[in-house]
Amino acid sequence: MFYKQLKEFPQDFLWSASTSAYQVEGAYNEDGKGLSIQDLHHPTNGITDFKVASDHYHRFKEDVALMAKLGLKAYRFSISWSRVLPEGKGEINEKGIEFYDQLINELIKCHIEPIVTIYHFDLPLALYNQGGWNNRETIDAFVEYSKILFERFGDRVKYWLTINEQNVMINHPNAMNPGKVPTKKELYQQCHNMFVASAKATILCHEIVENGKIGPAPNITAIYPEKCNPSDVIASDNWESIRCWLYLDIAVYGRYNSLVWAYLEEKGWTPTIEEGDMEVIEKAKPDYLGVNYYATATVAAAKNDGTDCQPRNGDQQIMLGEEGVYRAAQNNYLEQTEFGWMVDSIGMRVTLRRIYDRYHLPILITENGLGAKDVLTEDGQIHDDYRIDYLKRHFHQARLALTDGVDLIGYCPWSFIDLVSTHQGYQKRYGFVYVDREENDLKEMKRYEKDSFKWYQEVIKENGKNL
Ligand code: BGP
C-alpha cells in the first residue's frame, strides 16, 4: 500500500540501543561473580572469549555518558544472573546488586529509561551442572532471581524482558551447552520449563513492580515460501510456527500452537507438562512483545528423502532445514551481509505486521543491526556508511509499519557499543561506539564514535521525522 503521508513516530517513542551482560561487561570473575556457561567458552580460530569483553563493568559511567550524548531515550541491557546469584540461587552477591544499582541510577540521572532483560544466554554454571533447564529446580531458581531483581530495581526499572531468544536457545543449542548437546526431546522439555519460568516471572512482576511492564524477547522473522507452490507454503508455515509462533502463542494466548504440538507428537518430543503448568502459563499476560529481528528466511517443501537437512554451519539466522518438515532455500531478491545473513528491511515490516495482526500487543524491537568488519582510521574515525544505510532502510520500514497501524513503542538497535559477537568475536562489530581492541590484544579499549553514532544522534533529535 502506498501512503500519501506517513505517521510520525510517537513523542514518547523509545529510541534505544541494546547490549547483553556477558557480551559487554567483562569482569567475569570479579567482585564475587559466579561463572556462567558463557565463561567456559574456549576461543577457537583466534576468536576472543568473554572474559574482558568491552570492559563495560569498569567503564559504565563513560559508556552511559556516551549514551546521553547520543540522545538515547532508553537502553536495553541484561543482568548477569551469576553476578547477582553466584550459585544461581541462594546467597545474593551484594557487590553484583551494587553494580546494577549504580548503572541504573546513572541511566536515570541521564533521563534514559532502563529496559532490563532478566536472562540473556548466560545460565549460571552451577545450575547448568545440576541439569540446567532440564531440571525443574531451575524454574524455581529463575523465579527467585527475578523476584530479587523486581524487589531491588523495580522502583526504577519499569520495562522488563523475561528471556532473550528462547527460540534460538532451543533451535541452536550448541552455544548454550558447553557439555553434551541435549536431544530434541530434552530441548523441548527445557523449552517448556522456560515457558513456566517466564510465566511465573511475568505474574510476579505485576505483583511487585508498580506500573511494571514485562514481555518475552524471542527472535521473530517472517518465513517466505520459495515459490507460490502450495507445498512450499505448507513448509514455510511449518517453520514459522516451529521457529516463531510457538513462543509467542504460549506467551500471549497461554497455549501450545496446534501445528507445533502435532509436530512434537509426530517426533515423540512432547514435553511432560505438570499439573498447574498450563494454568500458570495462561494466567501470565505480557504487556508488550520484545522482538529481535535480523533477517527473514525462505524455505521450500520438504522432500523427506534424507536430504532436507543441509550439512553446513548454521547459526541463529542461517537455516539448515529439517527432514520431512522444510528445506532451506535461496532468496534471490535479497542481499547478504559479509557474514551471510540476509538483509531484508521490508521483511521487518512484514514481520511486525504479522505479529501485530496476530497478538495486538505493543511491540518493542529489542534487537536489529548490522554486523560488519569496521575499520578505525589513523585519525580516529569509523566510516560505517553501510551501517547507516542498513539502519536507515530498517527505520523507514518501521515507520511504514507504524503507518500500517502497528503499535510500535520503540527500537533498540543491536548494539549500543561494540561487544563480543556470539560466533565472530570483535571481527563482527555492531555498535554505534567503536571499542579499540582486537580479539586477543586488549589495547586500551578506548571508545570512538562511529559515523553511525552521529547519524543516529540526528535521527533521535528530530524524532525520526526524516526517515
Ligand atoms: C542475537 C543475540 C545477541 C547478538 C545478536 C547478533 O541472536 O540475541 O546476543 O549476539 O544476535 O548475533 P552475533 O553476535 O552472532 O552476530
Short mmCIF file of C-alpha atoms and ligand atoms in Angstrom, two decimals:
data_model
loop_
_atom_site.label_atom_id
_atom_site.label_comp_id
_atom_site.label_asym_id
_atom_site.label_seq_id
_atom_site.Cartn_x
_atom_site.Cartn_y
_atom_site.Cartn_z
CA MET A 1 0.00 0.00 0.00
CA PHE A 2 1.28 3.47 -0.89
CA TYR A 3 0.53 6.19 1.65
CA LYS A 4 0.15 9.90 0.92
CA GLN A 5 1.63 10.64 4.28
CA LEU A 6 3.49 8.53 6.82
CA LYS A 7 2.63 8.62 10.51
CA GLU A 8 5.05 10.41 12.82
CA PHE A 9 6.92 8.43 15.45
CA PRO A 10 5.11 8.98 18.77
CA GLN A 11 6.63 11.66 21.01
CA ASP A 12 7.45 9.07 23.67
CA PHE A 13 9.00 6.62 21.20
CA LEU A 14 11.79 4.67 22.89
CA TRP A 15 14.85 5.41 20.74
CA SER A 16 17.15 2.93 22.34
CA ALA A 17 20.06 0.53 21.83
CA SER A 18 20.87 -2.95 23.15
CA THR A 19 23.63 -4.97 24.76
CA SER A 20 23.80 -8.11 26.86
CA ALA A 21 25.78 -8.66 30.04
CA TYR A 22 28.17 -11.42 29.04
CA GLN A 23 28.94 -9.81 25.67
CA VAL A 24 29.77 -6.36 27.03
CA GLU A 25 30.63 -6.38 30.73
CA GLY A 26 33.80 -8.43 31.13
CA ALA A 27 34.94 -8.72 34.81
CA TYR A 28 33.84 -12.34 34.50
CA ASN A 29 35.20 -13.36 37.89
CA GLU A 30 35.36 -10.09 39.79
CA ASP A 31 33.57 -8.85 42.88
CA GLY A 32 32.06 -12.21 43.72
CA LYS A 33 30.53 -13.03 40.34
CA GLY A 34 29.92 -16.74 39.81
CA LEU A 35 30.66 -18.36 36.46
CA SER A 36 28.05 -18.68 33.75
CA ILE A 37 28.06 -21.21 30.93
CA GLN A 38 29.43 -18.49 28.63
CA ASP A 39 32.55 -18.21 30.77
CA LEU A 40 33.51 -21.72 29.70
CA HIS A 41 33.72 -20.57 26.12
CA HIS A 42 37.13 -21.50 24.74
CA PRO A 43 38.44 -19.35 21.93
CA THR A 44 38.55 -21.09 18.58
CA ASN A 45 40.13 -19.77 15.37
CA GLY A 46 41.67 -16.91 17.32
CA ILE A 47 38.27 -15.57 18.44
CA THR A 48 38.19 -14.00 21.88
CA ASP A 49 36.42 -15.40 24.93
CA PHE A 50 34.01 -13.34 27.05
CA LYS A 51 36.30 -12.66 29.99
CA VAL A 52 37.06 -8.98 29.38
CA ALA A 53 34.65 -8.18 26.55
CA SER A 54 34.25 -4.38 26.26
CA ASP A 55 35.04 -3.85 29.93
CA HIS A 56 31.73 -2.10 30.46
CA TYR A 57 31.77 -3.25 34.08
CA HIS A 58 34.59 -0.82 34.82
CA ARG A 59 33.69 1.84 32.26
CA PHE A 60 29.93 2.03 32.60
CA LYS A 61 29.97 5.72 33.58
CA GLU A 62 31.89 6.66 30.46
CA ASP A 63 29.53 4.46 28.42
CA VAL A 64 26.39 5.98 29.90
CA ALA A 65 27.81 9.44 29.18
CA LEU A 66 28.10 8.37 25.54
CA MET A 67 24.51 7.12 25.61
CA ALA A 68 23.44 10.51 26.89
CA LYS A 69 25.44 12.23 24.17
CA LEU A 70 23.80 10.00 21.58
CA GLY A 71 20.46 11.12 22.99
CA LEU A 72 19.13 7.67 23.84
CA LYS A 73 15.68 7.68 25.42
CA ALA A 74 16.17 4.11 26.63
CA TYR A 75 18.85 1.47 26.98
CA ARG A 76 18.25 -2.26 26.84
CA PHE A 77 20.76 -4.37 28.75
CA SER A 78 20.70 -7.67 30.55
CA ILE A 79 21.59 -8.55 34.10
CA SER A 80 24.11 -11.29 34.69
CA TRP A 81 22.30 -13.92 36.75
CA SER A 82 25.54 -15.28 38.24
CA ARG A 83 26.73 -11.79 39.18
CA VAL A 84 23.64 -11.41 41.35
CA LEU A 85 23.42 -15.02 42.47
CA PRO A 86 26.83 -16.70 42.03
CA GLU A 87 25.32 -20.15 42.52
CA GLY A 88 22.19 -19.31 40.53
CA LYS A 89 20.17 -19.33 43.75
CA GLY A 90 20.72 -18.88 47.47
CA GLU A 91 23.16 -16.27 48.62
CA ILE A 92 22.98 -12.84 46.98
CA ASN A 93 26.20 -11.16 45.87
CA GLU A 94 25.64 -7.60 47.13
CA LYS A 95 28.52 -6.33 45.00
CA GLY A 96 26.64 -7.50 41.92
CA ILE A 97 23.49 -5.71 43.05
CA GLU A 98 25.58 -2.61 43.67
CA PHE A 99 26.90 -2.61 40.10
CA TYR A 100 23.42 -2.69 38.58
CA ASP A 101 22.18 -0.15 41.12
CA GLN A 102 24.86 2.26 40.00
CA LEU A 103 24.25 1.59 36.33
CA ILE A 104 20.51 2.12 36.69
CA ASN A 105 21.00 5.29 38.73
CA GLU A 106 23.39 6.65 36.15
CA LEU A 107 20.85 5.97 33.40
CA ILE A 108 18.03 7.61 35.32
CA LYS A 109 20.25 10.61 36.03
CA CYS A 110 20.70 10.96 32.25
CA HIS A 111 16.92 10.51 31.62
CA ILE A 112 17.49 7.17 29.92
CA GLU A 113 14.78 4.57 30.55
CA PRO A 114 16.33 1.24 31.59
CA ILE A 115 14.93 -1.81 29.79
CA VAL A 116 16.16 -4.94 31.54
CA THR A 117 16.44 -8.43 30.10
CA ILE A 118 16.42 -10.85 33.01
CA TYR A 119 18.24 -13.67 31.24
CA HIS A 120 20.28 -13.43 28.04
CA PHE A 121 22.02 -16.76 27.28
CA ASP A 122 24.22 -16.78 30.43
CA LEU A 123 22.83 -19.50 32.66
CA PRO A 124 24.83 -19.78 35.91
CA LEU A 125 27.25 -22.66 35.61
CA ALA A 126 26.18 -24.03 39.00
CA LEU A 127 22.64 -24.50 37.67
CA TYR A 128 23.90 -25.95 34.42
CA ASN A 129 25.86 -28.52 36.38
CA GLN A 130 22.67 -29.52 38.15
CA GLY A 131 20.88 -30.21 34.88
CA GLY A 132 20.22 -26.66 33.70
CA TRP A 133 16.80 -26.22 32.14
CA ASN A 134 16.24 -30.00 32.12
CA ASN A 135 15.88 -29.70 35.86
CA ARG A 136 12.64 -28.14 37.08
CA GLU A 137 14.53 -26.64 40.01
CA THR A 138 15.92 -24.14 37.52
CA ILE A 139 12.37 -22.78 37.20
CA ASP A 140 12.36 -22.03 40.93
CA ALA A 141 15.84 -20.51 40.71
CA PHE A 142 14.71 -18.24 37.87
CA VAL A 143 11.69 -17.13 39.86
CA GLU A 144 13.84 -16.47 42.94
CA TYR A 145 16.30 -14.49 40.82
CA SER A 146 13.54 -12.49 39.08
CA LYS A 147 11.97 -11.67 42.45
CA ILE A 148 15.27 -10.24 43.67
CA LEU A 149 15.53 -8.05 40.57
CA PHE A 150 11.95 -6.79 40.87
CA GLU A 151 12.42 -6.03 44.57
CA ARG A 152 15.80 -4.35 44.25
CA PHE A 153 15.35 -2.48 40.98
CA GLY A 154 11.59 -2.35 40.38
CA ASP A 155 11.29 1.14 41.87
CA ARG A 156 13.33 2.45 38.90
CA VAL A 157 13.06 -0.22 36.19
CA LYS A 158 9.61 -0.36 34.61
CA TYR A 159 10.37 -2.25 31.37
CA TRP A 160 11.32 -5.90 31.78
CA LEU A 161 12.03 -8.72 29.33
CA THR A 162 11.97 -12.28 30.61
CA ILE A 163 14.18 -14.45 28.37
CA ASN A 164 16.18 -13.39 25.35
CA GLU A 165 15.69 -15.57 22.26
CA GLN A 166 14.36 -18.68 23.92
CA ASN A 167 13.69 -19.95 20.39
CA VAL A 168 17.36 -19.57 19.45
CA MET A 169 18.40 -21.48 22.57
CA ILE A 170 16.14 -24.35 21.50
CA ASN A 171 16.88 -24.33 17.77
CA HIS A 172 20.63 -23.65 18.03
CA PRO A 173 21.59 -25.29 21.32
CA ASN A 174 25.36 -25.66 20.77
CA ALA A 175 26.39 -22.29 22.18
CA MET A 176 24.23 -22.83 25.28
CA ASN A 177 25.50 -26.27 26.16
CA PRO A 178 29.23 -26.41 26.88
CA GLY A 179 28.92 -30.11 27.70
CA LYS A 180 26.73 -32.51 25.80
CA VAL A 181 24.22 -31.02 23.37
CA PRO A 182 20.77 -32.12 24.56
CA THR A 183 18.49 -34.27 22.44
CA LYS A 184 15.46 -32.66 20.82
CA LYS A 185 13.23 -34.36 23.36
CA GLU A 186 15.28 -32.78 26.16
CA LEU A 187 15.30 -29.42 24.41
CA TYR A 188 11.52 -29.28 24.20
CA GLN A 189 11.34 -30.17 27.88
CA GLN A 190 13.78 -27.32 28.59
CA CYS A 191 11.62 -25.11 26.43
CA HIS A 192 8.52 -25.98 28.42
CA ASN A 193 10.36 -25.36 31.69
CA MET A 194 11.39 -21.93 30.41
CA PHE A 195 7.77 -21.19 29.47
CA VAL A 196 6.71 -21.95 33.05
CA ALA A 197 9.59 -19.89 34.45
CA SER A 198 8.79 -16.82 32.31
CA ALA A 199 5.11 -17.09 33.12
CA LYS A 200 5.84 -17.13 36.84
CA ALA A 201 8.20 -14.16 36.50
CA THR A 202 5.59 -12.25 34.48
CA ILE A 203 2.98 -12.74 37.21
CA LEU A 204 5.48 -11.77 39.89
CA CYS A 205 6.50 -8.61 38.05
CA HIS A 206 2.89 -7.47 38.01
CA GLU A 207 2.59 -8.17 41.73
CA ILE A 208 5.82 -6.47 42.77
CA VAL A 209 6.67 -3.70 40.32
CA GLU A 210 4.33 -0.75 40.39
CA ASN A 211 3.41 0.07 36.77
CA GLY A 212 5.83 -2.62 35.64
CA LYS A 213 5.61 -3.87 32.08
CA ILE A 214 7.02 -7.21 31.06
CA GLY A 215 7.22 -9.33 27.94
CA PRO A 216 9.26 -12.00 26.17
CA ALA A 217 12.04 -11.27 23.63
CA PRO A 218 12.19 -14.04 21.03
CA ASN A 219 13.89 -13.77 17.64
CA ILE A 220 10.98 -13.49 15.23
CA THR A 221 11.03 -13.34 11.49
CA ALA A 222 8.62 -13.82 8.64
CA ILE A 223 9.28 -17.03 6.73
CA TYR A 224 8.74 -16.92 2.96
CA PRO A 225 7.82 -19.81 0.69
CA GLU A 226 10.37 -20.20 -2.12
CA LYS A 227 7.60 -20.26 -4.73
CA CYS A 228 3.82 -19.92 -4.73
CA ASN A 229 3.69 -23.69 -4.94
CA PRO A 230 1.27 -24.59 -2.09
CA SER A 231 3.69 -27.23 -0.80
CA ASP A 232 6.28 -24.51 -0.26
CA VAL A 233 3.64 -22.53 1.64
CA ILE A 234 2.98 -25.52 3.90
CA ALA A 235 6.72 -25.77 4.57
CA SER A 236 7.03 -22.06 5.36
CA ASP A 237 4.03 -22.29 7.68
CA ASN A 238 5.66 -25.26 9.39
CA TRP A 239 8.87 -23.43 10.05
CA GLU A 240 7.22 -20.15 11.01
CA SER A 241 5.15 -21.96 13.63
CA ILE A 242 8.03 -24.06 14.95
CA ARG A 243 10.52 -21.20 14.97
CA CYS A 244 8.29 -18.29 15.92
CA TRP A 245 4.61 -18.72 16.79
CA LEU A 246 5.19 -21.47 19.36
CA TYR A 247 6.95 -18.92 21.58
CA LEU A 248 4.55 -16.03 21.19
CA ASP A 249 1.36 -18.14 21.26
CA ILE A 250 2.40 -19.51 24.64
CA ALA A 251 3.27 -16.06 25.97
CA VAL A 252 0.12 -14.31 24.73
CA TYR A 253 -2.57 -16.99 24.41
CA GLY A 254 -1.24 -19.33 27.07
CA ARG A 255 -1.47 -22.38 24.83
CA TYR A 256 0.74 -24.53 22.63
CA ASN A 257 0.48 -23.80 18.92
CA SER A 258 -1.56 -26.70 17.50
CA LEU A 259 0.65 -27.26 14.45
CA VAL A 260 3.75 -27.39 16.64
CA TRP A 261 2.05 -29.74 19.06
CA ALA A 262 1.22 -32.10 16.16
CA TYR A 263 4.89 -31.90 15.10
CA LEU A 264 6.08 -32.70 18.63
CA GLU A 265 3.72 -35.65 18.83
CA GLU A 266 4.86 -36.96 15.46
CA LYS A 267 8.50 -36.74 16.54
CA GLY A 268 7.93 -38.11 20.03
CA TRP A 269 9.21 -34.87 21.57
CA THR A 270 6.21 -33.66 23.58
CA PRO A 271 7.31 -32.33 26.98
CA THR A 272 5.98 -33.53 30.29
CA ILE A 273 3.53 -30.91 31.48
CA GLU A 274 2.99 -30.98 35.21
CA GLU A 275 -0.24 -30.19 36.96
CA GLY A 276 -0.75 -26.45 37.20
CA ASP A 277 1.76 -25.54 34.47
CA MET A 278 -0.79 -24.55 31.86
CA GLU A 279 -2.84 -22.57 34.41
CA VAL A 280 0.23 -20.50 35.28
CA ILE A 281 1.12 -20.05 31.62
CA GLU A 282 -2.41 -18.93 30.84
CA LYS A 283 -2.57 -16.54 33.76
CA ALA A 284 0.62 -14.69 32.80
CA LYS A 285 -0.17 -11.83 30.43
CA PRO A 286 2.65 -9.90 28.78
CA ASP A 287 2.22 -6.14 28.43
CA TYR A 288 4.26 -5.90 25.27
CA LEU A 289 6.33 -8.07 22.96
CA GLY A 290 10.05 -7.71 22.53
CA VAL A 291 11.13 -8.78 19.05
CA ASN A 292 14.68 -9.41 17.86
CA TYR A 293 14.69 -9.11 14.09
CA TYR A 294 17.67 -9.60 11.80
CA ALA A 295 16.61 -11.41 8.65
CA THR A 296 13.79 -13.29 7.02
CA ALA A 297 14.17 -16.90 5.95
CA THR A 298 12.99 -18.63 2.78
CA VAL A 299 12.04 -22.27 2.64
CA ALA A 300 10.86 -24.91 0.20
CA ALA A 301 8.76 -28.04 0.59
CA ALA A 302 10.46 -30.93 2.33
CA LYS A 303 11.26 -33.95 0.16
CA ASN A 304 11.55 -36.36 3.07
CA ASP A 305 14.21 -38.36 1.25
CA GLY A 306 17.06 -37.88 3.69
CA THR A 307 18.31 -34.63 2.07
CA ASP A 308 16.15 -31.95 3.72
CA CYS A 309 18.73 -31.00 6.32
CA GLN A 310 21.81 -29.39 4.77
CA PRO A 311 25.12 -30.29 6.38
CA ARG A 312 26.60 -26.78 6.70
CA ASN A 313 27.41 -24.45 9.52
CA GLY A 314 24.24 -22.79 10.71
CA ASP A 315 23.86 -20.04 13.27
CA GLN A 316 20.86 -18.25 14.68
CA GLN A 317 19.99 -16.79 11.24
CA ILE A 318 21.24 -19.47 8.89
CA MET A 319 18.87 -22.37 8.48
CA LEU A 320 19.73 -25.98 7.94
CA GLY A 321 16.34 -27.44 7.08
CA GLU A 322 14.66 -30.34 8.85
CA GLU A 323 13.88 -33.74 7.44
CA GLY A 324 10.24 -34.03 6.43
CA VAL A 325 9.43 -30.52 7.67
CA TYR A 326 11.09 -27.91 5.43
CA ARG A 327 14.18 -27.27 3.29
CA ALA A 328 16.29 -24.14 3.33
CA ALA A 329 16.01 -22.18 0.07
CA GLN A 330 17.69 -19.20 -1.55
CA ASN A 331 16.01 -15.82 -1.83
CA ASN A 332 17.46 -14.12 -4.86
CA TYR A 333 15.65 -10.86 -4.15
CA LEU A 334 17.82 -10.17 -1.12
CA GLU A 335 21.41 -9.20 -0.46
CA GLN A 336 23.56 -10.78 2.23
CA THR A 337 25.89 -9.29 4.82
CA GLU A 338 29.53 -10.27 4.67
CA PHE A 339 28.66 -12.84 7.34
CA GLY A 340 25.97 -14.48 5.22
CA TRP A 341 22.89 -13.01 6.92
CA MET A 342 20.10 -11.91 4.58
CA VAL A 343 19.34 -8.21 4.56
CA ASP A 344 15.61 -7.64 4.34
CA SER A 345 14.29 -4.34 5.64
CA ILE A 346 10.87 -4.84 4.04
CA GLY A 347 10.81 -8.24 5.73
CA MET A 348 10.92 -6.42 9.03
CA ARG A 349 7.72 -4.60 8.12
CA VAL A 350 6.18 -7.92 7.10
CA THR A 351 7.25 -9.45 10.41
CA LEU A 352 5.91 -6.57 12.51
CA ARG A 353 2.58 -6.60 10.68
CA ARG A 354 2.20 -10.36 11.14
CA ILE A 355 3.00 -10.18 14.83
CA TYR A 356 0.69 -7.24 15.49
CA ASP A 357 -2.11 -8.76 13.49
CA ARG A 358 -1.82 -11.95 15.48
CA TYR A 359 -1.46 -10.57 19.01
CA HIS A 360 -2.49 -6.90 19.10
CA LEU A 361 0.08 -6.01 21.72
CA PRO A 362 2.58 -3.14 21.67
CA ILE A 363 5.87 -4.17 20.07
CA LEU A 364 9.39 -3.13 21.02
CA ILE A 365 12.12 -4.01 18.53
CA THR A 366 14.66 -5.32 21.03
CA GLU A 367 17.41 -6.10 18.50
CA ASN A 368 18.22 -5.34 14.88
CA GLY A 369 21.50 -4.29 13.35
CA LEU A 370 24.37 -4.96 11.02
CA GLY A 371 27.47 -6.93 11.97
CA ALA A 372 30.45 -5.76 9.95
CA LYS A 373 34.23 -5.50 9.92
CA ASP A 374 34.69 -1.85 10.90
CA VAL A 375 37.97 -0.05 10.36
CA LEU A 376 39.41 2.56 12.68
CA THR A 377 41.29 5.12 10.58
CA GLU A 378 44.51 6.71 11.75
CA ASP A 379 42.69 9.89 12.65
CA GLY A 380 40.24 8.02 14.87
CA GLN A 381 37.23 7.76 12.54
CA ILE A 382 34.98 4.85 11.65
CA HIS A 383 33.19 5.43 8.36
CA ASP A 384 30.39 2.89 8.68
CA ASP A 385 28.15 4.24 5.95
CA TYR A 386 27.00 0.62 5.27
CA ARG A 387 25.53 0.53 8.81
CA ILE A 388 23.83 3.88 8.34
CA ASP A 389 22.34 2.61 5.10
CA TYR A 390 21.16 -0.62 6.77
CA LEU A 391 19.58 1.19 9.71
CA LYS A 392 18.05 3.92 7.55
CA ARG A 393 16.26 1.31 5.48
CA HIS A 394 15.06 -0.61 8.53
CA PHE A 395 13.92 2.51 10.38
CA HIS A 396 11.97 3.57 7.30
CA GLN A 397 10.21 0.21 7.28
CA ALA A 398 9.48 0.61 10.99
CA ARG A 399 7.81 3.90 10.17
CA LEU A 400 5.79 2.22 7.41
CA ALA A 401 4.75 -0.48 9.88
CA LEU A 402 3.69 2.25 12.29
CA THR A 403 1.66 3.81 9.50
CA ASP A 404 0.15 0.36 8.82
CA GLY A 405 -1.24 0.52 12.35
CA VAL A 406 1.36 -1.49 14.26
CA ASP A 407 1.69 -0.23 17.82
CA LEU A 408 5.47 0.11 17.77
CA ILE A 409 6.75 1.64 21.01
CA GLY A 410 10.49 1.64 20.49
CA TYR A 411 13.54 0.44 18.65
CA CYS A 412 16.72 -0.91 20.24
CA PRO A 413 19.35 -1.42 17.55
CA TRP A 414 21.94 -4.07 18.32
CA SER A 415 24.25 -2.84 19.67
CA PHE A 416 24.96 0.36 21.54
CA ILE A 417 28.68 -0.33 21.68
CA ASP A 418 30.95 -2.94 20.06
CA LEU A 419 30.82 -6.18 22.01
CA VAL A 420 31.69 -9.83 21.56
CA SER A 421 29.66 -11.33 18.76
CA THR A 422 28.46 -14.82 19.65
CA HIS A 423 30.40 -16.50 16.85
CA GLN A 424 32.87 -13.95 15.48
CA GLY A 425 34.16 -12.00 18.48
CA TYR A 426 35.33 -8.49 17.51
CA GLN A 427 35.65 -9.34 13.85
CA LYS A 428 31.94 -8.69 13.58
CA ARG A 429 31.02 -5.38 15.14
CA TYR A 430 27.58 -3.87 15.61
CA GLY A 431 28.00 -0.78 17.80
CA PHE A 432 27.47 2.94 17.34
CA VAL A 433 30.55 3.20 19.53
CA TYR A 434 33.78 1.56 18.46
CA VAL A 435 35.89 -0.21 21.09
CA ASP A 436 39.55 -0.25 20.22
CA ARG A 437 40.59 -3.80 20.96
CA GLU A 438 41.34 -6.84 18.86
CA GLU A 439 40.47 -10.45 19.50
CA ASN A 440 43.45 -11.09 21.70
CA ASP A 441 45.04 -7.67 22.07
CA LEU A 442 43.09 -5.59 24.54
CA LYS A 443 44.93 -2.34 23.78
CA GLU A 444 43.39 0.48 25.83
CA MET A 445 39.82 -0.20 24.81
CA LYS A 446 39.33 3.44 24.02
CA ARG A 447 35.85 4.37 22.79
CA TYR A 448 35.30 6.16 19.44
CA GLU A 449 32.06 7.48 17.98
CA LYS A 450 31.38 5.94 14.58
CA ASP A 451 29.72 7.89 11.75
CA SER A 452 26.54 5.95 12.58
CA PHE A 453 26.66 7.49 16.07
CA LYS A 454 26.34 10.99 14.62
CA TRP A 455 23.65 9.84 12.23
CA TYR A 456 21.55 8.19 14.98
CA GLN A 457 22.00 11.25 17.15
CA GLU A 458 20.26 13.33 14.44
CA VAL A 459 17.52 10.75 13.98
CA ILE A 460 16.71 10.88 17.67
CA LYS A 461 16.93 14.66 17.82
CA GLU A 462 14.32 15.05 15.09
CA ASN A 463 12.25 12.10 16.37
CA GLY A 464 12.71 10.22 13.10
CA LYS A 465 10.85 12.77 11.01
CA ASN A 466 13.15 12.32 8.00
CA LEU A 467 13.11 8.54 7.98
C1 BGP B 1 21.11 -12.32 18.70
C2 BGP B 1 21.52 -12.36 20.16
C3 BGP B 1 22.54 -11.33 20.55
C4 BGP B 1 23.54 -10.99 19.48
C5 BGP B 1 22.95 -10.90 18.08
C6 BGP B 1 23.98 -10.81 16.98
O1 BGP B 1 20.71 -13.59 18.26
O2 BGP B 1 20.40 -12.14 20.98
O3 BGP B 1 23.11 -11.75 21.76
O4 BGP B 1 24.69 -11.69 19.59
O5 BGP B 1 22.12 -11.98 17.79
O6 BGP B 1 24.48 -12.08 16.68
P1 BGP B 1 26.00 -12.43 16.57
O7 BGP B 1 26.64 -11.94 17.81
O8 BGP B 1 26.06 -13.90 16.44
O9 BGP B 1 26.49 -11.74 15.36
#
